[in-house]
Structure formats: structure tokens, C-alpha cells
Tab-separated table of C-alpha atoms in Angstrom:
chain	number	residue	atom	x	y	z
B	211	UNK	CA	21.268	30.837	-21.124
B	212	UNK	CA	20.738	27.443	-19.542
B	213	UNK	CA	19.006	24.776	-21.615
B	214	UNK	CA	15.633	23.654	-20.341
B	215	UNK	CA	15.163	19.991	-19.575
B	216	UNK	CA	12.049	18.202	-20.787
B	217	UNK	CA	10.799	14.653	-20.604
B	218	UNK	CA	11.834	14.345	-24.244
B	219	UNK	CA	15.422	14.480	-22.998
B	220	UNK	CA	14.917	11.077	-21.401
B	221	UNK	CA	16.188	8.895	-24.205
B	222	UNK	CA	16.340	5.448	-22.668
B	223	UNK	CA	13.054	4.738	-20.875
B	224	UNK	CA	11.648	1.228	-20.679
B	225	UNK	CA	8.348	0.118	-19.253
B	226	UNK	CA	8.116	-3.151	-17.364
B	227	UNK	CA	4.839	-4.987	-17.858
B	228	UNK	CA	3.080	-7.183	-15.333
B	229	UNK	CA	1.577	-10.590	-16.103
B	230	UNK	CA	-1.534	-8.873	-17.500
B	231	UNK	CA	0.461	-6.715	-19.903
B	232	UNK	CA	-0.087	-3.518	-17.922
B	233	UNK	CA	2.725	-1.108	-17.183
B	234	UNK	CA	4.020	-1.903	-13.713
B	235	UNK	CA	7.394	-0.146	-13.508
B	236	UNK	CA	9.773	2.114	-15.375
B	237	UNK	CA	13.413	1.496	-16.094
B	238	UNK	CA	15.713	4.386	-17.054
B	239	UNK	CA	19.407	4.667	-17.792
B	240	UNK	CA	21.743	6.017	-15.110
B	241	UNK	CA	22.287	9.142	-17.228
B	242	UNK	CA	18.533	9.781	-17.415
B	243	UNK	CA	18.139	8.969	-13.714
B	244	UNK	CA	20.669	11.675	-12.897
B	245	UNK	CA	18.772	14.133	-15.121
B	246	UNK	CA	15.433	13.573	-13.368
B	247	UNK	CA	16.130	15.614	-10.199
B	248	UNK	CA	17.036	18.655	-12.295
B	249	UNK	CA	13.848	18.226	-14.328
B	250	UNK	CA	11.731	17.894	-11.180
B	251	UNK	CA	13.378	20.951	-9.623
B	252	UNK	CA	12.574	22.926	-12.778
B	253	UNK	CA	8.902	21.914	-12.493
B	254	UNK	CA	8.823	22.826	-8.785
B	255	UNK	CA	10.447	26.203	-9.483
B	256	UNK	CA	7.932	27.012	-12.202
B	257	UNK	CA	5.029	26.069	-9.920
B	258	UNK	CA	6.448	28.241	-7.122
B	259	UNK	CA	6.817	31.223	-9.454
B	260	UNK	CA	3.245	30.821	-10.742
B	261	UNK	CA	1.918	30.654	-7.186
B	262	UNK	CA	3.929	33.703	-6.141
B	263	UNK	CA	2.752	35.725	-9.138
B	264	UNK	CA	-0.868	34.821	-8.390
B	265	UNK	CA	-0.364	35.898	-4.772
B	266	UNK	CA	1.224	39.189	-5.856
B	267	UNK	CA	-1.684	39.954	-8.162
B	268	UNK	CA	-4.334	39.068	-5.605
B	269	UNK	CA	-2.773	40.666	-2.517
B	270	UNK	CA	0.065	42.995	-3.563
B	271	UNK	CA	0.279	44.694	-0.155
B	272	UNK	CA	0.091	41.477	1.870
B	273	UNK	CA	2.525	39.522	-0.298
B	274	UNK	CA	5.551	40.973	1.443
B	275	UNK	CA	7.083	41.942	-1.891
B	276	UNK	CA	8.927	45.221	-2.154
B	277	UNK	CA	8.459	47.694	-4.970
B	278	UNK	CA	11.645	47.832	-7.025
B	279	UNK	CA	11.489	51.643	-7.242
B	280	UNK	CA	11.581	51.816	-3.434
B	281	UNK	CA	14.620	49.565	-2.987
B	282	UNK	CA	16.582	50.078	-6.202
B	283	UNK	CA	18.993	52.548	-4.600
B	284	UNK	CA	19.974	49.930	-1.990
B	285	UNK	CA	21.408	47.648	-4.659
């Protein structure tokens, strides 16, 4: 099973402050930078699944989903 990525996996994050002491930018290591797209994809995938499940529950006939019992023999 694939490990899930979380923001806690970002180990080397630095905040750059402006002249007023407010956070103005973020600096991350190259390793963490390369991890971010995978993390963002995971979030997008979860959101897509939640939306699809809601659509299936609200409009099962209009969702375009097929009943597994009807198509199982084709696999």
C-alpha cells in the first residue's frame, strides 16, 4: 500500500518575512518541492472522489455509472 503524503512530510519549510514582519513568501528544499505535486494530486483526487460519490448518491441513474452486477461478467 502506498504511503500517504501530508504537509507534515515537508521538513524544511522557511517563511520569508517582509519589512513589517509579516509572512511574504515560503522557501522549501528541492526535495520538498518535488514532493508537493504528489501531495496536491492526492488532494485533487480525494476531492474528485468526494464529488463523484455525492453525484452518485444524488442522481444514481444520471451519473453514468454502471452497476457492478451488470458488468462483472465482462471483466
